[in-house]
Amino acid sequence: MLKQYLSIKQKVQDAILFFRMGDFYEMFFEDAEKASAVLDITLTSRDGGSSGKVPMCGVPWHAARGYINRLNREGLKVAICEQVEDPQTAKGIVKREVVRIITPGTNLEDDDLSNLQNNFIASCYRQNGLWGLSYLDLSTGVFKLTELNKDEDLFDEISRLNPRECILPESLKETKPFINFLDQEGSAVINHYDDWIFDLEQSKEQLERQFKIKSLQGLGLDQHSVGISAAGALLYYLKDNLQNSLGHLKKPLPYHSSEYMIMDRRTQKNLELVESFSGNKKGVTLFTTLNETATPMGSRLLSQWIRQPLLSSQLITERYVALDDLLSNQDCLSTVQSQLKQIRDMERLLSKITCGVCSAKEVVALKESLTAVPEIKSTISSLQAPLITKQHRELLDLKDLVSLIEQSLVDNPPLSTKDGGFIKKGYHAELEEIRDKA
């Protein structure tokens, strides 16, 4: 069994391996020592034959989610190794495989994940003196890229994004200013990959395959070769960590630092835009002062706007016109605010559903959010501001989806799908027959 464990561990050396044994996930050797200290669980040992006593610890499989979250918050990856054949029929050692790797930037099931801020993974690549930077949030689908000429501009952007993880080529290990900056920041988990992962043609293929397009030109990316390399490496990283369901990712969009007011790292901190100077998460900031948003999506958008003030007078005017339209129609504004409070975190709900880690309760929450959409669309129909009329055109009520969820799921399903009992009686004849026999 230990031989099997070591063989699997060799493939996920940078992760804590949760090795399924019956009703427990067991950890051995250095993984056990590291995990027991972080999780405050008992470290024991097991006879390892010629290896002597082997350190080990374990957690119940049904309660593993909380332990995984705690390890991720400490910047540690977790590889889930399951039994992939029936122990009752297996000959010899039960076959096991890593079925999922959960990292700080790909954990969609941590309830303590801030709804007010994005959970970014960033990727950096340098070629011919030009920096390519790409970032995405797996929990919301946001995916963007840019190119920067100066080291300091890159550092300022990374500080603004505050990513949980960074994907870097091996060649950047020798770039001292960059490595020193990351060491000083100290908040992101660093993942190094061979430089060929950042190859332009390889990255183009990754992006075209993911988004089912023949060319990146239609996305306005044809002049962003170094940015494309960084974005392709990001996709490779997600798939390498067994994130196969990526259908919710938005197509990567280019952005330019010239569109926004550039604020260096010191300015961002001194102005206390979204973080207090003391580091107190509950401290007063510009964001906490202004944030009267009704949804988590609104909170994240406001945070982005504060970090990236617009420079374009046209775009600024468009926002002012929309605000003026709302303020001039107080009844409409009050009604919309009330209706928005019915909307849950749809970005993250959709991400969980797409990635197959949602509960029935979260699907019901999606239905309840969609139910409010026709009301919101009706309320804002009288407004004239271009930004609002654009939103009105793009709002879809998805009545068929609401009806399907309404017909199939109970109104108050259990927290876990493992508990059963979330399909309505009478919805599925075969299921009813099985229930009756049970």
Coordinates of C-alpha atoms in Angstrom, one line a residue, residues 12-434:
V12 CA 1.8 15.4 -7.2
Q13 CA 4.9 16.3 -5.2
D14 CA 3.8 19.9 -4.6
A15 CA 0.5 18.9 -3.0
I16 CA -0.7 17.3 0.2
L17 CA -2.0 13.9 -0.9
F18 CA -5.4 12.9 0.6
F19 CA -5.1 9.1 0.2
R20 CA -8.5 7.4 0.5
M21 CA -8.5 4.3 2.8
G22 CA -12.0 3.2 3.7
D23 CA -13.8 6.1 5.5
F24 CA -10.7 8.2 5.9
Y25 CA -8.3 10.3 3.8
E26 CA -4.8 9.4 5.1
M27 CA -1.6 11.4 4.8
F28 CA 1.9 10.0 5.3
F29 CA 5.5 11.1 5.7
E30 CA 6.2 14.9 5.3
D31 CA 2.6 15.4 4.2
A32 CA 1.3 14.1 7.5
E33 CA 3.8 16.2 9.5
K34 CA 2.9 19.4 7.6
A35 CA -0.9 18.8 7.6
S36 CA -1.1 17.7 11.3
A37 CA 0.5 21.0 12.3
V38 CA -1.8 23.2 10.1
L39 CA -5.0 21.2 11.0
D40 CA -4.1 20.6 14.7
I41 CA -4.8 16.9 14.4
T42 CA -2.9 14.0 16.0
L43 CA 0.2 12.8 14.3
T44 CA 0.6 9.0 14.7
S45 CA 2.8 6.4 12.9
R46 CA 2.5 3.1 11.1
D47 CA 4.9 0.3 10.5
G48 CA 6.6 0.9 7.2
G49 CA 8.7 -2.3 7.0
S50 CA 12.2 -1.4 6.1
S51 CA 11.3 2.3 6.2
G52 CA 10.7 2.0 10.0
K53 CA 7.9 3.9 11.5
V54 CA 6.1 6.1 9.0
P55 CA 4.4 9.4 10.2
M56 CA 0.7 9.5 9.4
C57 CA -2.5 11.3 10.1
G58 CA -6.0 11.2 8.7
V59 CA -9.4 13.0 8.4
P60 CA -12.9 11.5 7.9
W61 CA -13.8 11.6 4.2
H62 CA -17.3 13.0 4.9
A63 CA -15.7 16.0 6.8
A64 CA -12.8 16.5 4.4
R65 CA -14.1 19.8 2.9
G66 CA -13.3 21.8 6.0
Y67 CA -9.8 20.4 6.3
I68 CA -9.1 21.1 2.6
N69 CA -10.3 24.7 3.0
R70 CA -8.0 25.2 5.9
L71 CA -5.0 23.8 4.0
N72 CA -5.8 26.0 1.0
R73 CA -6.0 29.1 3.2
E74 CA -2.4 28.4 4.3
G75 CA -1.3 28.3 0.7
L76 CA -1.2 24.5 0.3
K77 CA -2.5 22.4 -2.6
V78 CA -4.5 19.2 -1.9
A79 CA -4.6 16.2 -4.2
I80 CA -7.6 14.0 -3.8
C81 CA -6.8 10.3 -4.4
E82 CA -9.8 8.0 -4.5
Q83 CA -10.4 4.3 -4.7
V84 CA -11.5 3.7 -8.3
E85 CA -12.6 0.1 -8.0
D86 CA -14.8 -1.8 -5.6
P87 CA -12.7 -3.1 -2.6
Q88 CA -15.0 -6.1 -2.4
T89 CA -14.1 -7.3 -5.9
A90 CA -10.5 -6.0 -6.2
K91 CA -7.7 -8.5 -6.4
G92 CA -4.8 -7.3 -4.2
I93 CA -4.3 -3.6 -3.6
V94 CA -7.4 -1.5 -4.5
K95 CA -6.7 0.7 -7.5
R96 CA -6.4 4.4 -6.6
E97 CA -6.1 7.6 -8.7
V98 CA -5.8 11.3 -8.2
V99 CA -9.2 12.6 -9.3
R100 CA -8.9 16.3 -8.4
I101 CA -6.3 18.8 -7.3
I102 CA -7.6 21.7 -5.2
T103 CA -5.5 24.8 -4.9
P104 CA -6.0 28.2 -3.2
G105 CA -7.0 29.8 -6.6
T106 CA -9.3 26.9 -7.7
N107 CA -11.2 26.1 -4.5
L108 CA -14.8 27.0 -5.3
E109 CA -16.3 25.4 -2.2
D110 CA -14.7 27.5 0.6
D111 CA -17.6 29.4 2.1
D112 CA -15.2 31.8 3.8
L113 CA -14.1 33.0 0.3
S114 CA -14.8 36.7 0.3
N115 CA -17.8 37.7 -1.8
L116 CA -16.5 41.2 -1.9
Q117 CA -13.2 40.5 -3.7
N118 CA -12.1 38.3 -6.7
N119 CA -10.0 35.2 -6.2
F120 CA -7.5 35.7 -9.0
I121 CA -4.8 33.4 -10.4
A122 CA -2.2 35.4 -12.4
S123 CA 0.3 34.3 -15.1
C124 CA 3.4 36.2 -16.1
Y125 CA 5.7 35.8 -19.0
R126 CA 8.6 37.9 -20.4
Q127 CA 10.0 38.1 -23.9
N128 CA 12.2 40.7 -25.6
G129 CA 11.8 43.0 -22.7
L130 CA 8.0 43.0 -22.8
W131 CA 5.9 41.5 -20.0
G132 CA 2.7 39.5 -20.6
L133 CA 0.2 39.3 -17.8
S134 CA -3.0 37.4 -17.7
Y135 CA -5.4 36.7 -14.9
L136 CA -8.6 34.9 -14.3
D137 CA -11.0 34.1 -11.5
L138 CA -12.3 30.6 -11.7
S139 CA -15.1 31.4 -9.3
T140 CA -16.6 34.1 -11.6
G141 CA -15.2 33.3 -15.1
V142 CA -13.4 36.7 -15.5
F143 CA -10.4 36.3 -17.8
K144 CA -8.2 39.1 -19.0
L145 CA -4.7 39.8 -20.4
T146 CA -2.4 42.8 -21.0
E147 CA 1.2 43.7 -21.9
L148 CA 3.5 46.0 -20.0
N149 CA 6.8 47.5 -20.8
K150 CA 8.2 48.2 -17.3
D151 CA 8.9 46.0 -14.3
E152 CA 7.3 48.6 -12.0
D153 CA 4.1 48.6 -14.1
L154 CA 3.9 44.8 -13.7
F155 CA 4.5 45.0 -10.0
D156 CA 1.7 47.6 -9.6
E157 CA -0.7 45.5 -11.5
I158 CA 0.0 42.4 -9.5
S159 CA -0.4 44.4 -6.3
R160 CA -3.8 45.6 -7.6
L161 CA -4.9 42.1 -8.4
N162 CA -3.6 40.5 -5.2
P163 CA -3.7 37.0 -6.8
R164 CA -3.9 33.9 -4.7
E165 CA -1.6 32.1 -7.1
C166 CA 1.0 33.0 -9.8
I167 CA 2.0 30.9 -12.8
L168 CA 5.6 31.5 -13.9
P169 CA 8.1 30.0 -16.4
E170 CA 11.2 28.4 -15.0
S171 CA 13.3 31.1 -16.7
L172 CA 11.9 33.8 -14.4
K173 CA 13.6 32.2 -11.5
E174 CA 16.7 34.1 -12.5
T175 CA 15.0 37.5 -12.8
K176 CA 16.0 38.9 -9.4
P177 CA 13.9 42.1 -9.3
F178 CA 10.7 40.1 -10.0
I179 CA 11.5 37.3 -7.5
N180 CA 12.4 39.9 -4.9
F181 CA 9.1 41.6 -5.4
L182 CA 7.2 38.3 -5.1
D183 CA 9.1 37.5 -1.9
Q184 CA 8.2 40.9 -0.4
E185 CA 4.5 40.5 -1.4
G186 CA 4.5 37.0 0.0
S187 CA 0.8 36.3 -0.5
A188 CA 0.6 34.3 -3.7
V189 CA 1.5 30.6 -4.1
I190 CA 4.1 30.4 -6.9
N191 CA 3.8 27.6 -9.5
H192 CA 6.7 27.2 -11.9
Y193 CA 6.3 25.5 -15.3
D194 CA 8.7 24.7 -18.1
D195 CA 9.0 27.5 -20.6
W196 CA 7.5 25.5 -23.5
I197 CA 4.1 25.7 -21.7
F198 CA 4.3 29.5 -22.5
D199 CA 5.1 28.9 -26.2
L200 CA 2.9 31.2 -28.4
E201 CA 1.6 28.5 -30.8
Q202 CA 0.9 26.2 -27.9
S203 CA -1.0 29.0 -26.1
K204 CA -3.0 29.9 -29.2
E205 CA -4.1 26.3 -29.6
Q206 CA -5.1 26.1 -25.9
L207 CA -7.3 29.3 -26.2
E208 CA -8.8 28.4 -29.6
R209 CA -9.7 24.9 -28.4
Q210 CA -11.2 26.2 -25.1
F211 CA -13.4 28.8 -26.7
K212 CA -14.1 26.9 -29.9
I213 CA -12.9 29.7 -32.2
K214 CA -10.7 29.5 -35.4
S215 CA -8.7 32.6 -34.6
L216 CA -7.9 35.0 -31.7
Q217 CA -8.2 38.0 -34.0
G218 CA -11.9 38.3 -33.4
L219 CA -11.1 38.8 -29.7
G220 CA -8.7 41.6 -30.4
L221 CA -5.7 39.5 -29.3
D222 CA -3.7 39.3 -32.5
Q223 CA -1.3 42.0 -31.3
H224 CA -0.8 40.6 -27.8
S225 CA 1.6 37.7 -28.4
V226 CA 3.3 37.8 -24.9
G227 CA -0.1 38.2 -23.2
I228 CA -1.5 35.2 -25.2
S229 CA 1.5 33.2 -23.9
A230 CA 0.6 34.0 -20.3
A231 CA -3.1 33.3 -20.9
G232 CA -2.4 29.9 -22.6
A233 CA -0.2 28.9 -19.6
L234 CA -3.1 29.8 -17.3
L235 CA -5.4 27.4 -19.1
Y236 CA -2.8 24.7 -19.1
Y237 CA -2.4 25.1 -15.3
L238 CA -6.1 24.7 -14.7
K239 CA -6.3 21.5 -16.9
D240 CA -3.1 20.2 -15.3
N241 CA -4.8 20.5 -12.0
L242 CA -7.8 18.4 -13.3
Q243 CA -10.1 21.4 -13.8
N244 CA -11.8 19.9 -16.8
S245 CA -15.1 21.8 -16.7
L246 CA -14.2 25.3 -17.8
G247 CA -17.3 26.2 -19.9
H248 CA -18.1 29.2 -17.7
L249 CA -14.9 31.0 -18.4
K250 CA -15.5 34.2 -20.3
K251 CA -13.4 34.8 -23.5
P252 CA -10.1 36.5 -22.6
L253 CA -10.3 40.2 -23.2
P254 CA -7.3 42.5 -23.6
Y255 CA -7.0 45.7 -21.6
H256 CA -4.5 48.5 -21.6
S257 CA -3.1 50.4 -18.6
S258 CA -3.6 53.6 -20.6
E259 CA -7.3 53.2 -20.1
Y260 CA -7.0 53.6 -16.3
M261 CA -5.3 55.9 -13.8
I262 CA -2.1 54.2 -12.8
M263 CA -1.5 54.1 -9.1
D264 CA 1.7 52.6 -7.7
R265 CA 1.7 50.1 -4.9
R266 CA 2.5 52.7 -2.2
T267 CA -0.3 55.0 -3.4
Q268 CA -2.8 52.1 -3.4
K269 CA -1.9 51.4 0.2
N270 CA -1.7 55.0 1.5
L271 CA -5.0 55.9 0.0
E272 CA -6.6 52.9 1.7
L273 CA -8.7 52.2 -1.3
V274 CA -9.9 48.7 -0.5
E275 CA -7.5 47.7 2.4
S276 CA -6.8 49.7 5.5
F277 CA -3.2 50.8 6.1
S278 CA -3.1 48.8 9.3
G279 CA -4.1 45.6 7.5
N280 CA -7.2 45.2 9.6
K281 CA -9.8 43.5 7.3
K282 CA -12.6 45.3 9.1
G283 CA -10.9 48.7 8.9
V284 CA -12.5 51.7 7.2
T285 CA -11.5 52.2 3.5
L286 CA -12.9 54.0 0.5
F287 CA -14.5 50.8 -0.5
T288 CA -16.3 50.1 2.8
T289 CA -17.5 53.8 2.8
L290 CA -19.0 53.7 -0.7
N291 CA -20.2 50.1 -0.7
E292 CA -24.0 50.1 -0.6
T293 CA -24.3 47.5 -3.3
A294 CA -27.1 44.9 -3.1
T295 CA -25.3 41.9 -4.6
P296 CA -21.8 40.2 -4.3
M297 CA -21.3 40.8 -8.0
G298 CA -21.9 44.6 -7.4
S299 CA -19.4 44.6 -4.5
R300 CA -16.7 43.0 -6.7
L301 CA -17.4 45.4 -9.5
L302 CA -17.2 48.4 -7.3
S303 CA -13.9 47.1 -5.9
Q304 CA -12.5 46.9 -9.4
W305 CA -13.7 50.4 -10.3
I306 CA -12.0 51.8 -7.2
R307 CA -8.7 50.1 -8.0
Q308 CA -8.9 51.1 -11.7
P309 CA -10.3 54.7 -12.0
L310 CA -11.3 55.5 -15.6
L311 CA -9.4 58.1 -17.7
S312 CA -11.7 58.2 -20.7
S313 CA -14.0 61.2 -20.4
Q314 CA -16.5 59.5 -22.6
L315 CA -16.8 56.4 -20.4
I316 CA -16.9 58.6 -17.2
T317 CA -19.7 60.6 -18.8
E318 CA -21.7 57.5 -19.6
R319 CA -21.6 56.4 -16.0
Y320 CA -22.6 59.9 -14.8
V321 CA -25.6 59.9 -17.2
A322 CA -26.7 56.5 -15.9
L323 CA -26.4 57.7 -12.3
D324 CA -28.3 60.9 -13.1
D325 CA -31.1 58.8 -14.8
L326 CA -31.5 56.7 -11.7
L327 CA -31.3 59.6 -9.2
S328 CA -33.9 61.4 -11.2
N329 CA -36.3 58.4 -10.9
Q330 CA -36.2 57.7 -7.2
D331 CA -39.2 55.3 -7.2
C332 CA -37.4 53.2 -9.9
L333 CA -34.1 53.3 -8.0
S334 CA -35.7 52.2 -4.8
T335 CA -37.6 49.4 -6.5
V336 CA -34.5 48.1 -8.3
Q337 CA -32.5 48.2 -5.1
S338 CA -35.1 46.0 -3.4
Q339 CA -35.3 43.6 -6.3
L340 CA -31.5 43.2 -6.5
K341 CA -31.5 42.0 -2.9
Q342 CA -33.2 38.9 -4.1
I343 CA -30.2 38.1 -6.4
R344 CA -27.6 35.7 -5.0
D345 CA -24.0 35.4 -6.2
M346 CA -24.9 34.2 -9.7
E347 CA -21.4 34.3 -11.0
R348 CA -20.1 31.9 -8.4
L349 CA -23.2 29.7 -8.5
L350 CA -22.8 29.3 -12.2
S351 CA -19.1 28.4 -11.8
K352 CA -19.9 25.8 -9.2
I353 CA -22.6 24.3 -11.4
T354 CA -20.3 24.2 -14.5
C355 CA -17.4 22.7 -12.5
G356 CA -19.7 20.0 -10.9
V357 CA -19.2 21.0 -7.3
C358 CA -22.6 22.6 -6.5
S359 CA -25.4 21.4 -4.2
A360 CA -29.1 21.2 -4.9
K361 CA -29.6 24.1 -2.6
E362 CA -27.3 26.2 -4.8
V363 CA -29.3 25.3 -7.9
V364 CA -32.5 26.4 -6.1
A365 CA -30.7 29.6 -5.2
L366 CA -30.0 30.1 -8.9
K367 CA -33.7 29.6 -9.7
E368 CA -34.7 32.2 -7.0
S369 CA -32.2 34.7 -8.5
L370 CA -33.5 34.2 -12.0
T371 CA -37.1 34.6 -10.8
A372 CA -36.2 38.3 -10.0
V373 CA -34.9 39.1 -13.5
P374 CA -38.2 39.8 -15.3
E375 CA -39.2 42.2 -12.5
I376 CA -35.9 44.0 -12.7
K377 CA -36.1 44.2 -16.5
S378 CA -39.6 45.7 -16.3
T379 CA -38.6 48.2 -13.6
I380 CA -35.7 49.7 -15.7
S381 CA -37.6 49.7 -19.0
S382 CA -38.5 53.3 -18.7
L383 CA -34.9 54.6 -18.1
Q384 CA -33.1 56.2 -21.1
A385 CA -29.4 56.2 -20.2
P386 CA -27.4 54.2 -22.8
L387 CA -25.6 52.1 -20.2
I388 CA -28.9 51.1 -18.6
T389 CA -30.7 50.4 -21.9
K390 CA -27.8 48.2 -22.9
Q391 CA -28.3 46.2 -19.7
H392 CA -32.0 46.0 -20.4
R393 CA -31.4 44.5 -23.8
E394 CA -29.0 41.9 -22.5
L395 CA -31.2 40.7 -19.5
L396 CA -32.7 37.2 -20.2
D397 CA -35.4 35.8 -18.0
L398 CA -34.6 32.1 -18.9
K399 CA -38.2 31.0 -18.0
D400 CA -37.6 27.4 -19.2
L401 CA -34.7 26.9 -16.8
V402 CA -36.6 28.4 -13.9
S403 CA -39.5 26.1 -14.7
L404 CA -37.3 23.0 -15.0
I405 CA -35.7 23.6 -11.6
E406 CA -39.1 24.4 -10.1
Q407 CA -40.5 21.1 -11.3
S408 CA -37.6 18.9 -10.4
L409 CA -36.1 20.1 -7.1
V410 CA -37.7 20.5 -3.7
D411 CA -38.0 24.0 -2.3
N412 CA -35.6 23.4 0.6
P413 CA -33.1 20.7 -0.4
P414 CA -30.5 19.3 2.0
L415 CA -27.0 20.9 2.1
S416 CA -25.3 17.8 0.6
T417 CA -26.4 15.8 -2.5
K418 CA -25.1 12.7 -0.7
D419 CA -28.1 13.0 1.7
G420 CA -30.6 12.5 -1.2
G421 CA -34.2 13.7 -1.0
F422 CA -33.8 16.7 -3.3
I423 CA -35.8 15.5 -6.3
K424 CA -39.5 16.2 -6.1
K425 CA -41.9 13.3 -5.8
G426 CA -43.5 12.5 -9.1
Y427 CA -40.8 14.1 -11.3
H428 CA -39.1 11.0 -12.4
A429 CA -41.0 7.7 -12.8
E430 CA -37.9 5.4 -12.6
L431 CA -36.6 7.2 -9.5
E432 CA -40.1 6.8 -7.8
E433 CA -40.0 3.1 -8.5
I434 CA -36.6 2.7 -6.9

